[in-house]
XYZ file of C-alpha atoms in Angstrom:
578
model
C 29.613 -123.105 -193.239
C 29.137 -126.869 -193.019
C 29.661 -126.705 -189.225
C 26.940 -124.067 -188.794
C 24.530 -126.092 -190.906
C 25.317 -129.220 -188.870
C 24.757 -127.398 -185.552
C 21.443 -126.042 -186.842
C 20.354 -129.558 -187.802
C 21.388 -130.845 -184.375
C 19.383 -128.114 -182.587
C 16.327 -128.919 -184.668
C 16.770 -132.585 -183.840
C 17.086 -131.822 -180.103
C 13.965 -129.608 -180.147
C 12.060 -132.364 -181.918
C 13.263 -134.918 -179.373
C 12.264 -132.657 -176.432
C 8.809 -132.034 -177.902
C 8.384 -135.804 -178.388
C 9.382 -136.390 -174.761
C 6.864 -133.744 -173.623
C 4.099 -135.362 -175.651
C 4.976 -138.796 -174.309
C 5.365 -137.497 -170.762
C 2.529 -136.946 -168.398
C 0.653 -133.783 -167.467
C 3.027 -133.185 -164.560
C 6.029 -132.996 -166.881
C 4.271 -130.497 -169.154
C 3.337 -128.394 -166.121
C 6.927 -128.512 -164.889
C 8.236 -127.430 -168.314
C 5.782 -124.516 -168.439
C 6.720 -123.483 -164.887
C 10.438 -123.529 -165.714
C 9.781 -121.486 -168.832
C 7.821 -118.887 -166.844
C 10.500 -118.771 -164.130
C 13.199 -118.171 -166.746
C 11.139 -115.345 -168.233
C 10.650 -113.786 -164.771
C 14.389 -114.101 -164.057
C 15.162 -112.339 -167.321
C 12.740 -109.521 -166.425
C 14.386 -109.093 -163.001
C 17.830 -108.846 -164.581
C 16.464 -106.322 -167.092
C 15.319 -103.911 -164.336
C 17.102 -100.587 -164.589
C 16.798 -97.225 -162.892
C 14.851 -95.918 -165.865
C 12.326 -98.771 -165.722
C 11.826 -98.186 -161.983
C 11.231 -94.491 -162.631
C 8.697 -95.301 -165.372
C 6.920 -97.763 -163.048
C 6.556 -95.209 -160.233
C 5.491 -92.520 -162.682
C 2.795 -94.776 -164.151
C 1.469 -96.013 -160.790
C 2.044 -92.863 -158.760
C -1.640 -92.223 -158.094
C -2.274 -95.776 -156.850
C 0.730 -95.647 -154.527
C -0.295 -92.246 -153.166
C -3.849 -93.427 -152.542
C -2.750 -96.586 -150.706
C -0.336 -94.538 -148.601
C -3.146 -92.084 -147.800
C -5.316 -94.923 -146.449
C -2.508 -96.156 -144.196
C -1.611 -92.628 -143.073
C -5.267 -91.883 -142.307
C -5.508 -94.912 -140.001
C -2.220 -94.030 -138.261
C -3.206 -90.364 -137.870
C -6.591 -91.280 -136.383
C -4.999 -93.689 -133.892
C -2.515 -90.990 -132.862
C -5.290 -88.396 -132.315
C -7.786 -90.636 -130.466
C -6.204 -90.091 -126.997
C -6.997 -86.367 -127.298
C -10.779 -87.148 -127.372
C -11.726 -84.508 -129.945
C -15.276 -83.117 -129.818
C -17.776 -83.761 -132.605
C -17.306 -80.211 -133.906
C -13.524 -80.627 -133.996
C -13.844 -83.942 -135.862
C -16.104 -82.278 -138.449
C -13.563 -79.502 -138.972
C -10.811 -82.101 -139.232
C -12.772 -84.065 -141.889
C -13.413 -80.966 -144.021
C -10.822 -81.831 -146.757
C -12.502 -85.225 -147.169
C -15.905 -83.578 -147.434
C -14.556 -81.421 -150.263
C -13.494 -84.548 -152.187
C -16.970 -86.060 -151.837
C -18.583 -82.856 -153.066
C -16.240 -82.632 -156.067
C -16.929 -86.205 -157.156
C -20.685 -85.919 -156.597
C -20.655 -82.712 -158.655
C -19.479 -84.729 -161.673
C -21.755 -87.748 -161.207
C -24.941 -86.287 -162.681
C -23.528 -84.964 -166.012
C -21.338 -88.055 -166.311
C -24.249 -90.515 -165.971
C -26.454 -88.610 -168.436
C -23.780 -87.926 -171.072
C -22.191 -91.381 -170.947
C -25.494 -93.254 -171.182
C -26.828 -91.085 -174.020
C -23.631 -91.341 -176.080
C -23.274 -95.045 -175.332
C -26.824 -95.898 -176.411
C -26.736 -93.531 -179.414
C -23.563 -95.156 -180.740
C -25.187 -98.615 -180.768
C -27.921 -99.829 -183.039
C -31.108 -101.245 -181.557
C -30.133 -104.895 -181.906
C -26.635 -104.479 -180.417
C -27.878 -102.395 -177.483
C -30.633 -104.928 -176.783
C -28.196 -107.839 -176.707
C -25.714 -105.876 -174.612
C -28.420 -104.846 -172.164
C -29.650 -108.441 -171.851
C -26.130 -109.713 -171.150
C -25.542 -107.005 -168.564
C -28.834 -107.747 -166.763
C -28.117 -111.512 -166.731
C -24.652 -110.827 -165.293
C -26.057 -108.459 -162.647
C -28.744 -110.924 -161.549
C -26.335 -113.894 -161.499
C -23.690 -112.153 -159.378
C -26.285 -110.655 -157.016
C -27.979 -114.021 -156.386
C -24.590 -115.682 -155.805
C -23.632 -112.890 -153.360
C -26.883 -113.367 -151.414
C -26.362 -117.103 -151.056
C -22.735 -116.598 -149.988
C -23.923 -114.228 -147.249
C -26.609 -116.669 -146.068
C -24.158 -119.598 -146.107
C -21.513 -117.693 -144.114
C -23.893 -116.467 -141.410
C -25.422 -119.938 -140.975
C -21.991 -121.583 -140.722
C -20.235 -119.048 -138.427
C -23.399 -118.154 -136.446
C -22.148 -114.762 -135.117
C -25.418 -113.912 -133.308
C -25.301 -116.654 -130.681
C -25.619 -115.448 -127.122
C -28.769 -113.314 -127.506
C -29.135 -109.577 -127.144
C -27.164 -109.232 -123.923
C -23.860 -108.375 -125.595
C -25.208 -106.152 -128.370
C -25.935 -102.455 -127.909
C -28.283 -100.299 -129.945
C -27.268 -97.017 -131.524
C -29.604 -94.405 -132.985
C -33.088 -94.887 -134.413
C -34.444 -96.242 -137.673
C -37.351 -94.882 -139.621
C -40.176 -97.345 -140.245
C -40.670 -98.245 -143.900
C -43.351 -100.477 -145.415
C -42.015 -102.964 -147.946
C -44.881 -102.419 -150.403
C -44.442 -98.646 -150.369
C -40.661 -98.999 -150.801
C -41.022 -101.127 -153.949
C -43.682 -98.784 -155.326
C -41.337 -95.831 -154.685
C -38.668 -97.663 -156.670
C -40.996 -97.925 -159.680
C -42.197 -94.323 -159.248
C -38.601 -93.053 -159.270
C -38.012 -94.788 -162.614
C -40.435 -92.305 -164.213
C -39.845 -88.852 -162.681
C -42.508 -86.278 -163.650
C -39.933 -83.467 -163.583
C -36.425 -84.081 -164.915
C -35.042 -80.934 -163.303
C -36.366 -81.986 -159.895
C -34.950 -85.495 -160.452
C -31.484 -83.943 -160.416
C -31.743 -83.173 -156.696
C -34.817 -84.982 -155.297
C -36.224 -88.504 -155.073
C -39.797 -89.562 -154.441
C -40.301 -91.136 -151.017
C -43.551 -92.057 -149.341
C -44.175 -90.243 -146.057
C -46.664 -91.253 -143.383
C -49.228 -89.200 -141.475
C -51.745 -90.179 -138.791
C -55.399 -89.532 -139.559
C -58.259 -89.837 -137.032
C -61.134 -91.807 -138.542
C -64.678 -91.669 -137.097
C -66.917 -94.635 -137.850
C -70.616 -94.792 -136.932
C -71.636 -98.216 -135.625
C -75.318 -99.227 -135.432
C -75.964 -102.458 -133.460
C -77.978 -105.065 -135.337
C -80.245 -105.803 -132.394
C -80.540 -105.295 -128.646
C -80.497 -108.128 -126.151
C -81.068 -105.939 -123.093
C -83.849 -106.962 -120.779
C -86.824 -104.603 -120.534
C -86.568 -102.109 -117.733
C -89.519 -102.139 -115.315
C -90.129 -99.395 -112.761
C -89.606 -100.444 -109.143
C -91.392 -98.687 -106.287
C -89.272 -97.005 -103.660
C -88.668 -98.993 -100.439
C -89.235 -96.993 -97.273
C -88.594 -99.841 -94.881
C -92.232 -100.871 -94.454
C -93.815 -103.794 -96.166
C -96.390 -102.044 -98.204
C -98.159 -103.436 -101.230
C -96.801 -102.492 -104.712
C -98.276 -99.575 -106.504
C -100.736 -100.423 -109.193
C -99.226 -100.202 -112.730
C -101.135 -98.669 -115.570
C -102.306 -100.881 -118.386
C -99.788 -101.761 -121.199
C -96.903 -100.387 -119.035
C -94.760 -103.452 -119.820
C -95.074 -102.825 -123.561
C -94.172 -99.136 -123.211
C -91.009 -99.887 -121.238
C -89.975 -102.571 -123.733
C -90.247 -100.112 -126.645
C -88.179 -97.481 -124.790
C -85.419 -99.997 -124.003
C -85.307 -101.202 -127.610
C -85.064 -97.615 -128.910
C -82.180 -96.808 -126.550
C -80.313 -99.966 -127.571
C -80.554 -99.152 -131.291
C -78.957 -95.679 -131.007
C -75.803 -95.346 -133.281
C -72.378 -95.441 -131.618
C -69.420 -93.370 -132.903
C -66.038 -95.135 -132.841
C -62.768 -93.158 -133.312
C -59.389 -94.675 -134.183
C -56.068 -93.587 -135.721
C -54.909 -94.777 -139.153
C -51.427 -94.435 -140.705
C -51.906 -93.022 -144.204
C -49.163 -92.902 -146.920
C -48.791 -89.481 -148.547
C -46.453 -88.210 -151.320
C -43.083 -86.931 -150.158
C -39.497 -86.447 -151.265
C -35.950 -86.613 -149.953
C -32.822 -84.820 -151.072
C -30.571 -86.739 -153.442
C -30.115 -87.401 -157.149
C -32.800 -89.673 -158.586
C -30.208 -91.744 -160.446
C -32.650 -94.475 -161.435
C -35.011 -92.062 -163.189
C -32.167 -90.306 -164.985
C -30.761 -93.675 -166.106
C -34.106 -94.758 -167.582
C -34.573 -91.412 -169.350
C -30.987 -91.340 -170.672
C -31.247 -94.876 -172.078
C -34.502 -94.078 -173.894
C -33.189 -90.706 -175.115
C -29.966 -92.265 -176.387
C -31.854 -94.984 -178.274
C -34.055 -92.356 -179.929
C -31.016 -90.275 -180.962
C -29.381 -93.395 -182.397
C -32.482 -94.194 -184.436
C -32.510 -90.666 -185.900
C -29.246 -91.383 -187.785
C -27.991 -88.176 -189.426
C -30.630 -85.914 -187.876
C -29.455 -86.775 -184.361
C -25.767 -86.302 -185.151
C -25.634 -82.828 -183.566
C -27.049 -84.044 -180.246
C -24.769 -87.091 -180.291
C -21.683 -84.904 -180.785
C -22.834 -82.520 -178.036
C -23.153 -85.258 -175.409
C -19.946 -86.898 -176.626
C -18.062 -83.627 -176.091
C -19.726 -83.204 -172.690
C -18.581 -86.677 -171.672
C -14.999 -86.003 -172.741
C -14.985 -82.680 -170.883
C -16.214 -84.320 -167.668
C -13.537 -87.021 -167.895
C -10.870 -84.337 -168.347
C -12.136 -82.625 -165.210
C -11.916 -85.994 -163.438
C -8.266 -86.287 -164.508
C -7.575 -82.984 -162.721
C -9.653 -83.593 -159.573
C -8.349 -87.118 -159.094
C -4.975 -85.871 -157.850
C -6.727 -84.381 -154.840
C -8.198 -87.802 -153.967
C -5.299 -89.053 -151.761
C -5.619 -86.016 -149.467
C -9.400 -86.305 -149.270
C -9.318 -90.073 -148.624
C -6.778 -89.584 -145.809
C -9.066 -87.178 -143.931
C -12.243 -89.153 -144.706
C -10.899 -92.345 -143.133
C -9.224 -90.550 -140.220
C -12.426 -88.619 -139.471
C -14.567 -91.764 -139.453
C -12.214 -93.520 -137.033
C -12.184 -90.454 -134.764
C -16.015 -90.418 -134.730
C -16.094 -93.892 -133.135
C -16.774 -93.539 -129.427
C -15.295 -96.899 -128.492
C -13.243 -99.192 -130.698
C -13.920 -102.051 -128.268
C -17.379 -102.473 -129.832
C -15.579 -104.308 -132.622
C -15.205 -107.215 -130.207
C -17.758 -109.808 -129.098
C -20.827 -110.357 -131.239
C -20.149 -107.351 -133.470
C -16.596 -108.567 -133.995
C -17.814 -111.970 -135.159
C -20.453 -110.270 -137.313
C -17.808 -107.998 -138.882
C -15.525 -110.961 -139.499
C -18.371 -112.888 -141.158
C -19.175 -109.993 -143.501
C -15.491 -109.517 -144.400
C -15.002 -113.222 -145.177
C -18.158 -113.275 -147.322
C -17.098 -110.169 -149.262
C -13.590 -111.575 -149.796
C -14.970 -114.857 -151.143
C -17.280 -113.024 -153.532
C -14.798 -110.339 -154.592
C -11.609 -112.402 -154.841
C -12.975 -115.802 -155.882
C -16.433 -115.656 -157.490
C -16.180 -112.497 -159.609
C -12.679 -113.218 -161.028
C -13.753 -116.828 -161.687
C -16.783 -115.672 -163.703
C -14.545 -113.295 -165.676
C -12.020 -116.073 -166.370
C -14.678 -118.612 -167.402
C -16.279 -116.178 -169.859
C -13.209 -114.446 -171.324
C -10.377 -116.993 -170.722
C -8.169 -114.060 -169.673
C -6.205 -113.389 -166.492
C -8.605 -111.522 -164.150
C -5.802 -110.221 -161.920
C -4.345 -108.130 -164.727
C -7.807 -106.601 -165.110
C -8.091 -105.978 -161.346
C -4.594 -104.429 -161.272
C -5.769 -101.728 -163.654
C -8.688 -101.003 -161.309
C -6.689 -100.256 -158.157
C -7.341 -96.503 -158.373
C -11.112 -97.013 -158.474
C -11.082 -99.663 -155.727
C -9.087 -97.520 -153.297
C -11.309 -94.511 -154.074
C -14.388 -96.638 -153.341
C -12.804 -97.713 -150.048
C -12.260 -94.076 -149.093
C -15.534 -92.527 -150.259
C -17.918 -95.502 -149.592
C -20.010 -94.382 -152.587
C -20.119 -96.242 -155.885
C -21.695 -93.224 -157.588
C -18.930 -90.893 -156.381
C -16.338 -93.440 -157.568
C -17.919 -93.612 -161.040
C -15.681 -90.924 -162.649
C -12.553 -92.756 -161.464
C -13.943 -96.110 -162.657
C -14.504 -94.669 -166.143
C -10.918 -93.450 -166.251
C -9.477 -96.794 -165.123
C -11.458 -98.926 -167.562
C -11.023 -96.732 -170.622
C -7.402 -95.587 -170.139
C -5.694 -98.284 -168.048
C -7.472 -101.413 -169.327
C -8.730 -100.227 -172.729
C -12.353 -101.362 -172.512
C -14.504 -100.139 -175.412
C -16.145 -96.803 -174.602
C -19.472 -97.976 -176.032
C -19.530 -100.687 -173.374
C -18.356 -98.644 -170.396
C -20.758 -95.778 -171.117
C -23.685 -98.177 -170.934
C -22.631 -100.797 -168.362
C -20.993 -98.612 -165.688
C -23.796 -96.065 -165.041
C -26.432 -98.813 -165.011
C -24.247 -101.007 -162.798
C -23.552 -98.195 -160.326
C -27.331 -97.742 -160.011
C -28.735 -101.282 -159.839
C -25.818 -103.734 -159.412
C -25.030 -103.964 -155.698
C -23.412 -107.339 -155.010
C -21.807 -106.295 -151.726
C -25.011 -104.661 -150.495
C -27.108 -107.755 -151.299
C -24.656 -110.025 -149.445
C -24.568 -107.641 -146.488
C -28.363 -107.304 -146.204
C -29.048 -111.040 -146.284
C -26.295 -111.713 -143.753
C -27.361 -108.884 -141.440
C -31.027 -109.983 -141.463
C -30.150 -113.516 -140.343
C -27.696 -112.103 -137.756
C -30.519 -110.025 -136.234
C -32.713 -113.159 -136.163
C -29.936 -115.036 -134.333
C -29.530 -112.213 -131.811
C -33.278 -112.416 -131.079
C -33.123 -116.263 -130.814
C -35.526 -116.449 -133.743
C -35.349 -119.681 -135.721
C -35.822 -119.176 -139.460
C -37.278 -121.973 -141.563
C -36.288 -122.721 -145.157
C -39.153 -120.666 -146.609
C -38.143 -117.578 -144.618
C -34.509 -117.919 -145.732
C -35.660 -118.065 -149.373
C -37.822 -114.989 -148.708
C -34.785 -113.162 -147.303
C -32.706 -114.091 -150.365
C -35.347 -112.866 -152.836
C -36.058 -109.674 -150.880
C -32.358 -108.864 -150.419
C -31.796 -109.275 -154.174
C -34.696 -106.942 -154.997
C -33.863 -104.416 -152.257
C -30.227 -104.125 -153.362
C -31.442 -102.924 -156.773
C -33.195 -100.017 -155.089
C -30.210 -99.108 -152.901
C -28.904 -95.733 -153.995
C -25.176 -95.466 -154.644
C -24.672 -93.266 -151.592
C -23.035 -93.973 -148.210
C -25.029 -96.258 -145.849
C -27.991 -96.617 -148.210
C -28.044 -100.345 -147.405
C -29.337 -99.611 -143.891
C -32.504 -98.090 -145.340
C -33.224 -100.913 -147.773
C -32.504 -103.508 -145.078
C -35.758 -102.450 -143.396
C -37.549 -104.090 -146.346
C -35.680 -107.355 -145.793
C -36.477 -107.448 -142.072
C -40.134 -106.589 -142.628
C -40.541 -109.455 -145.120
C -39.940 -112.089 -142.403
C -41.369 -110.202 -139.427
C -38.087 -109.296 -137.701
C -37.929 -106.136 -135.539
C -36.670 -103.264 -137.676
C -35.426 -101.304 -134.661
C -32.682 -103.917 -134.210
C -30.848 -102.450 -137.218
C -29.372 -100.057 -134.662
C -27.374 -103.001 -133.258
C -25.030 -102.986 -136.272
C -24.747 -99.225 -136.810
C -21.508 -99.060 -134.837
C -19.589 -101.015 -137.494
C -21.631 -100.102 -140.570
C -19.330 -97.213 -141.558
C -16.450 -99.682 -141.952
C -18.395 -102.482 -143.652
C -20.019 -99.934 -145.987
C -16.595 -99.149 -147.446
C -15.810 -102.805 -148.041
C -19.112 -103.618 -149.734
C -18.805 -100.481 -151.912
C -15.410 -101.762 -153.077
C -17.002 -105.092 -154.008
C -19.805 -103.250 -155.833
C -17.298 -101.288 -157.946
C -15.296 -104.458 -158.654
C -18.450 -106.260 -159.806
C -19.461 -103.384 -162.105
C -16.001 -103.205 -163.675
C -15.601 -106.944 -164.243
C -19.126 -106.908 -165.688
C -17.993 -104.348 -168.258
C -15.147 -106.679 -169.270
C -17.516 -109.668 -169.529
C -20.095 -107.754 -171.587
C -17.387 -106.408 -173.910
C -16.082 -109.932 -174.580
C -19.569 -111.320 -175.248
C -20.482 -108.357 -177.487
C -17.238 -108.283 -179.501
C -18.879 -109.602 -182.696
C -21.612 -106.943 -182.650
C -19.033 -104.215 -181.967
C -16.774 -105.422 -184.799
C -19.635 -105.584 -187.271
C -20.739 -102.102 -186.277
C -17.170 -100.815 -186.715
C -17.156 -102.310 -190.210
C -20.482 -100.623 -191.028
C -19.233 -97.301 -189.702
C -16.050 -97.539 -191.795
C -18.132 -98.296 -194.903
C -20.415 -95.346 -194.223
C -17.389 -93.072 -193.720
C -15.971 -94.244 -197.059
C -19.268 -93.488 -198.764
C -19.392 -90.051 -197.146
C -15.854 -89.327 -198.356
C -16.802 -90.317 -201.895
C -19.972 -88.182 -201.932
C -18.326 -84.735 -202.207
C -16.324 -85.886 -205.236
C -19.505 -86.740 -207.152
C -21.110 -83.478 -206.087
C -18.131 -81.441 -207.259
C -18.109 -83.373 -210.516
C -21.786 -82.639 -211.062
C -21.249 -78.962 -210.236
C -18.393 -78.772 -212.752
C -20.552 -80.413 -215.385
C -23.340 -77.912 -214.724
C -20.867 -75.061 -214.862
C -19.572 -76.311 -218.220
C -23.079 -76.690 -219.525
C -23.942 -73.132 -218.543
C -20.781 -71.835 -220.173
C -21.598 -73.676 -223.348
C -25.073 -72.141 -223.362
C -23.578 -68.704 -222.888
C -21.210 -69.205 -225.743
C -24.002 -70.257 -227.997
C-alpha cells in the first residue's frame, strides 16, 4: 500500500516537472510535444483497426467511394470509346442514364427550395432571421469579391492570352444581350406576376427590329436661284427677252422646292417582353422568404401551414435518400458523354490549355485556401472535417455541373453527416444556390481579361475595376444551371467594350471548367452555412429556450382546463342535488 502511494506521488512529481519544463521551454518544444502526442494517438488508432471497423468505414462511406469510382470509370470509358468516333445521336443515346439523373434531381429542386425556405423562415423570429440574413449576405459578398480579385490576379500574372487570336478557334454563336436589360430582367424576375408560371419560365427581354420613318424639314435653302437659259443652236443669236419680274418668280419656285419635307427611314432595335424555359428560382426564393416570415409572425394561426411545409420538406429529403443511390451510375454516363462529345482533345493545348490551367489554379486557391481559412478564422474549427462530410455533394456537383440539381444532396450532407442546424440550412442553402456563385464570378472576371489579351486590348485600372464590379453583380444573376455563366459573361464584356462574339473562343473547354466552378460554388454555400450557424448560435439557443418554455406552458394548460371542467361538473352536481 505504501509502495503504491509512493509511486503515485512520484508520477505526480514527474508530471509536474515535465509541465514546468514545457512552460520554461520554447514554442518549438511545445510544438514537438503536441506532435508526439498526436502521433502516439494516431499509432494507437492504427493498432486498433479491426475487420469490423473497416467494414463499418466502408458501409458509412460507400456512397462517396462509389461516386468517386464512377468519375474515374467515366473518364476511362470515354477514352476507350473515343477511337470508335461515335455519332452525335449515338453519344446522346449513350448519355441517356446521365440525363435521367439530371431530370430526377431537377424534379426535386422546386419543392425543396420552396418548402425549406418557408419552414426555415417560419421557425425563426423576425430579429433572428434578420441577423442571419445579414450575416449570410455579408459572407456571400465577401467571398464573391475575393474570388473576383483572385481571378483577376491570376490572369494578369500568368497572362494566358498572349499570342493574339491566331491560335484560338471560335465555336458556336452567342446571343447579344444588353447589360441594362439583363440587370432589369434580374429585378423583374424577383417579383414574378404569376407564381405558377415562375415554376417553369423566366422573364427575358427579347429584341425586334422596327422601321422608323422620320419627316425632316430643312431650316432653310441655300440653293442658287434657277434662271432659264435659251437653247443654243450653234449660231450667235441675241438672248430672248425675259418678262418683267422673272428673276423673282424663279427665286420663289426654288425656295419652295428646297423647303419640301424629306422622309428618312431607319431601323431601330426595340426591347420587347419575352420568356425562356427554366425555373425562376430567384422569384420563388423572394416569395418563399416573405411567405415564411408572414407564417412565423402568425404564431399559432400559422401552425398548420408550418407543419405542412415541414412535412413536405421531410418527404422530399426522403425521396433524395432513395434517388441518391442512382447518382454514381448517372455521373458515370454524364462525364463519359461529355468527353465523347469533344471533337478534338488537342484543343486543350496552347492558349486554351494555359487558360484552363489559370482557371483551375484560381479555383483551387479559392476553394482550398480562402474558403477554409474564412471558416477557420470565424469558427476556430477544423475546416477539413467539415469538407470531408461534404464529399457526396462535391462529387455530385462535379458530375451534374448544376448547383441547383446538387441542392438535395447538399441538404443531406449538411444535416445528416455534419449536423448543421436545420433552421440554418433551410435558409442559407437555397439562397446560396441562387445568388452565391464564387466560382462563376472568378471565372467571368478571368475570362473577360483573357479575351482582352487575345485581342491585344490593354485594360487600364478603371476598366479592371469595372470588370470586377460587373462580374460580382452578374454572378448573382447566374442561374444554377449548366453553362449559365456564358450568358452572364456577355454583361461583363459589354461593360468594357470587348467583343461578345469572342466568348465562342472558350466554349470548347467550358463544359469542363463549368463542373469545377460548380463544385466551388457548392463548397462556398456549405461552408457559409457553417459560418452562419456559428455566428447565430446565441440567437438559436435563446429561441430553443423560448420554445421549451412555451412547450412547458402548453403542457400545463390542459391540466388547468381539466381542473376547471371538474369544478364546473361538481358545481352542477351540487345544484342538482339541491
